[in-house]
Amino acid sequence: MNGEQPTRRDFLYIATGAMGAVGAAAAAWPLIHQMNPDASVQALASTEVDLSPIKEGQIITVKWRGKPVFIAHRTKQEIEEARKTQLRELPDPVADDARVKKGKEQWLVLVGVCTHLGCVPLGHQGDYKGFFCPCHGSHYDTSGRIRKGPAPTNLEVPPYEFASDTMVRIG
Amino acid sequence: MSGSSNFKPKSAILQWTERRLPILGLMHSSFVAYPTPRNLNYWWTFGGILSFCLGVQIITGIVLAMHYTPTVAGAFDSVEHIMRDVNYGWLIRYVHANGASMFFIAVYIHIFRGLYYGSYKEPREILWILGVIIFLLMMATAFMGYVLPWGQMSFWGATVITNLFSAIPGIGPKVVEFLWGGYSVDQPTLQRFFSLHYLLPFMIAGVVVLHIWALHEVGQNNPAGIDVKSDKDTVPFTPYATAKDNFAMICFMIFFAWFVFYIPNYLGHADNYIPANPLQTPTHIVPEWYFLPFYAILRAIPSKLGGVIAMFGSIALLAFLPWLDRAKTRSAKYRPLFKQFFWVFVLCCIGLGWLGAKPAEGGYVIASRILTAYYFIHFLVILPLLSYYEKPSPLPASIADSVLGKQPAKA
């Protein structure tokens, strides 16, 4: 504008352009938002699992929201190892107590998705005898906590509750 | 587009058309009269070969889409149906699947040709950046296409690659759910990948038009890397470049056909003939060969976000190349030091590709780290330093002189 005062016309140009931009964004939003998880996907909320057939030392895999969930019936030794680990040894420090329900320490429930890039780790494997992800070599311990490798965080604990002593509801 | 445009069709009907839509004149000036440097070698035939590859992928792809079913329950079976029941389905699918590999072989040769002869330098920066954009679109298209057969590698490749975005701090997990349309790779993911896999090749075609437009505006680079100075330096596109391009294309088709008819699954993975299972990851998941160098870079960095940044950075860096290598001399032919570093860089990329296919453990990880570091050092340290310290050899006075073997005057 070469130092001249803005005119009413300049104001109109800017106001029209701004309205156009808002309109375009409003029109684009439904086209973008349709890609987010839809109502039917969100409705697949919870899964119930009977724990009675799971023997001590066994890990089973169930499907919840399209993802694998591990339910591990831990041995005394596994619980002991998870508990005696010092928090300062952990890249993502969380105590074992905080990852299981009180009085049900033998049951470890985890989303079976490696926090690195989403592969399914293998049970009872790796340097810490917990879980090992074959894709990029992340090692988890018997509490599903990351110990070694590229994964940044511990295996996620999904929301779950015990419906009875032998029945768990995930989600 | 430049070139002489005094084209006049012989027939009266075409003259009538030409006055209203000068499309024949455009074709004539772009692909017949267009002056090409007379010293172009066979490395310059890959532009034409790449256009051929894009055409093959679009035609075979449209036909495959007539028989393919983009559902979790039906995708794998529909691919087997194409292979066993559809007339010539096996041929069309093998051409399409191997065509992707051929496309990448050609594009890598095309890119390294540009790197060797300095085709990214002034005034071809925009031309080069458009090429980098085409390369990115090709990678996205190939990745989504590989997911469609819904085998084990399809599923887990899709899982790992979409999870790269979960490394974005804060919004990462939301971005990944947005890409999936759910909480894992599932029906919505497959269906949108099919839609986008169909769309992207046409976007590539659009950017290719811009790429050729920019090429014809600034003119082709050439093995001597010097500008065209007179008519003596050029020959008309037709018949010279057309004949050379066609001969190279036929050789390329023989190579292509050898894969399609004799070793159609050589470049694939046996695991992809197992239907996708969301509860079990294959023991060795490896991307297609053309992604291996970038996959090695991803795995070399011992941090999730760092690895993702390094991988995308290794590609993004190419777009900045015209400003990292400031040397005035274009062609490696006249850059004695650059030429050596170029070949070291080629070996570095091949080494990364080899490491990308190996398990991420022990010595492989250390080697990947060394080569990843070298990859970045090549662009960020070696090229800028060479621009200042390298003494180029004397250039020929003109393209014609370089062809006729006249020695440059000793300075």
XYZ file of C-alpha atoms in Angstrom, chain B residues 81-254:
174
model
C -9.989 -65.475 -7.677
C -8.118 -63.103 -9.984
C -5.162 -65.507 -10.073
C -7.196 -68.663 -10.737
C -10.508 -67.796 -12.377
C -10.350 -64.456 -14.183
C -9.246 -64.751 -17.816
C -5.578 -63.729 -17.904
C -6.017 -62.532 -14.301
C -2.682 -64.123 -13.331
C -0.917 -62.136 -16.053
C -2.561 -58.827 -15.222
C -1.870 -59.179 -11.502
C 1.733 -60.279 -11.984
C 2.328 -57.353 -14.353
C 0.822 -54.965 -11.787
C 2.728 -56.407 -8.810
C 6.074 -56.617 -10.617
C 5.298 -53.344 -12.379
C 5.583 -51.583 -9.020
C 9.101 -52.963 -8.569
C 10.042 -52.054 -12.148
C 8.702 -48.536 -11.541
C 10.996 -48.190 -8.520
C 14.025 -49.663 -10.321
C 13.522 -47.059 -13.047
C 12.917 -44.198 -10.627
C 16.031 -45.001 -8.585
C 18.158 -45.041 -11.751
C 16.508 -41.758 -12.800
C 17.240 -40.174 -9.384
C 20.873 -41.343 -9.258
C 21.359 -40.089 -12.829
C 20.154 -36.690 -11.636
C 22.516 -36.841 -8.650
C 25.521 -37.813 -10.807
C 25.047 -35.208 -13.512
C 23.893 -32.417 -11.181
C 20.442 -32.214 -12.776
C 19.060 -30.583 -9.595
C 21.183 -27.462 -9.958
C 20.172 -24.020 -11.135
C 17.882 -23.552 -13.119
C 16.324 -26.997 -12.509
C 15.468 -26.690 -8.778
C 11.667 -26.726 -9.253
C 11.957 -29.569 -11.755
C 13.924 -31.544 -9.146
C 11.508 -30.775 -6.292
C 8.553 -31.872 -8.442
C 10.477 -35.109 -8.938
C 10.856 -35.546 -5.165
C 7.079 -35.013 -4.812
C 6.419 -37.678 -7.467
C 8.743 -40.037 -5.583
C 6.808 -39.461 -2.331
C 3.472 -40.035 -4.080
C 4.884 -43.223 -5.605
C 5.897 -44.467 -2.153
C 2.444 -43.745 -0.717
C 0.740 -45.444 -3.674
C 2.967 -48.521 -3.521
C 2.492 -48.850 0.228
C -1.310 -48.693 0.007
C -1.366 -51.061 -2.960
C 0.646 -53.637 -1.029
C -2.010 -53.615 1.723
C -4.868 -54.531 -0.645
C -4.235 -58.325 -1.003
C -4.764 -58.489 2.799
C -2.096 -61.085 3.467
C 0.057 -61.200 6.594
C 2.681 -58.799 5.180
C -0.080 -56.481 3.937
C -1.655 -56.292 7.367
C 1.509 -55.953 9.428
C 3.176 -53.609 6.957
C 0.095 -51.388 7.224
C 0.202 -51.618 11.030
C 3.879 -50.704 11.327
C 3.808 -47.875 8.787
C 0.631 -46.224 10.113
C 2.064 -46.541 13.639
C 4.970 -44.326 12.529
C 2.563 -41.425 12.998
C 1.980 -42.378 16.650
C 5.473 -40.979 17.285
C 4.120 -37.433 16.822
C 4.135 -35.972 20.351
C 0.686 -35.401 21.876
C -1.669 -35.940 18.959
C 0.089 -39.056 17.575
C -2.390 -41.700 18.790
C -5.365 -39.605 17.554
C -3.727 -39.209 14.145
C -3.285 -42.981 13.894
C -6.949 -43.632 14.827
C -7.893 -41.088 12.170
C -5.826 -42.926 9.566
C -7.294 -46.299 10.598
C -10.880 -45.154 11.090
C -10.885 -47.374 14.175
C -8.655 -48.762 16.910
C -6.638 -51.065 14.695
C -6.032 -51.710 11.004
C -9.412 -53.079 9.923
C -12.226 -52.769 7.376
C -12.324 -48.935 7.271
C -8.543 -48.867 6.758
C -8.597 -51.355 3.886
C -11.463 -49.587 2.157
C -9.932 -46.113 2.313
C -6.554 -47.454 1.177
C -8.290 -48.914 -1.875
C -9.918 -45.552 -2.619
C -6.652 -43.655 -2.222
C -4.622 -46.251 -4.116
C -6.935 -45.592 -7.051
C -6.654 -41.809 -6.690
C -2.907 -41.281 -6.205
C -1.686 -42.511 -9.627
C -3.770 -39.791 -11.245
C -2.193 -37.240 -8.925
C 1.197 -38.629 -9.970
C 0.168 -38.153 -13.593
C -0.732 -34.536 -12.798
C 2.630 -33.822 -11.175
C 4.366 -35.592 -14.086
C 2.766 -33.050 -16.428
C 4.220 -30.235 -14.272
C 7.584 -32.068 -14.186
C 7.697 -32.258 -17.998
C 6.470 -28.684 -18.324
C 9.293 -27.477 -16.064
C 11.736 -29.690 -17.994
C 10.753 -28.212 -21.334
C 10.934 -24.696 -19.918
C 14.535 -24.968 -18.690
C 15.723 -27.633 -21.140
C 17.345 -30.976 -20.440
C 20.594 -31.291 -18.568
C 23.190 -33.482 -20.319
C 26.255 -35.593 -19.495
C 28.589 -32.604 -19.905
C 26.380 -30.540 -17.597
C 26.845 -27.405 -19.713
C 24.151 -25.257 -21.256
C 23.042 -25.502 -24.865
C 24.728 -22.626 -26.679
C 23.833 -23.092 -30.340
C 21.858 -25.307 -32.736
C 25.016 -27.386 -33.168
C 24.549 -28.638 -29.605
C 21.099 -30.130 -30.181
C 19.193 -32.616 -32.320
C 15.390 -32.749 -32.773
C 13.510 -34.998 -30.318
C 12.080 -36.987 -33.219
C 13.660 -39.127 -34.587
C 16.755 -39.010 -32.358
C 15.409 -39.138 -28.804
C 12.267 -41.076 -29.766
C 14.307 -43.844 -31.368
C 16.742 -44.025 -28.456
C 13.927 -43.958 -25.878
C 12.059 -46.695 -27.734
C 15.093 -48.953 -27.949
C 15.793 -48.533 -24.222
C 12.123 -49.126 -23.432
C 12.109 -52.417 -25.361
C 15.206 -53.585 -23.448
C 13.443 -52.608 -20.233
C 10.305 -54.528 -21.282
C 12.408 -57.671 -21.807
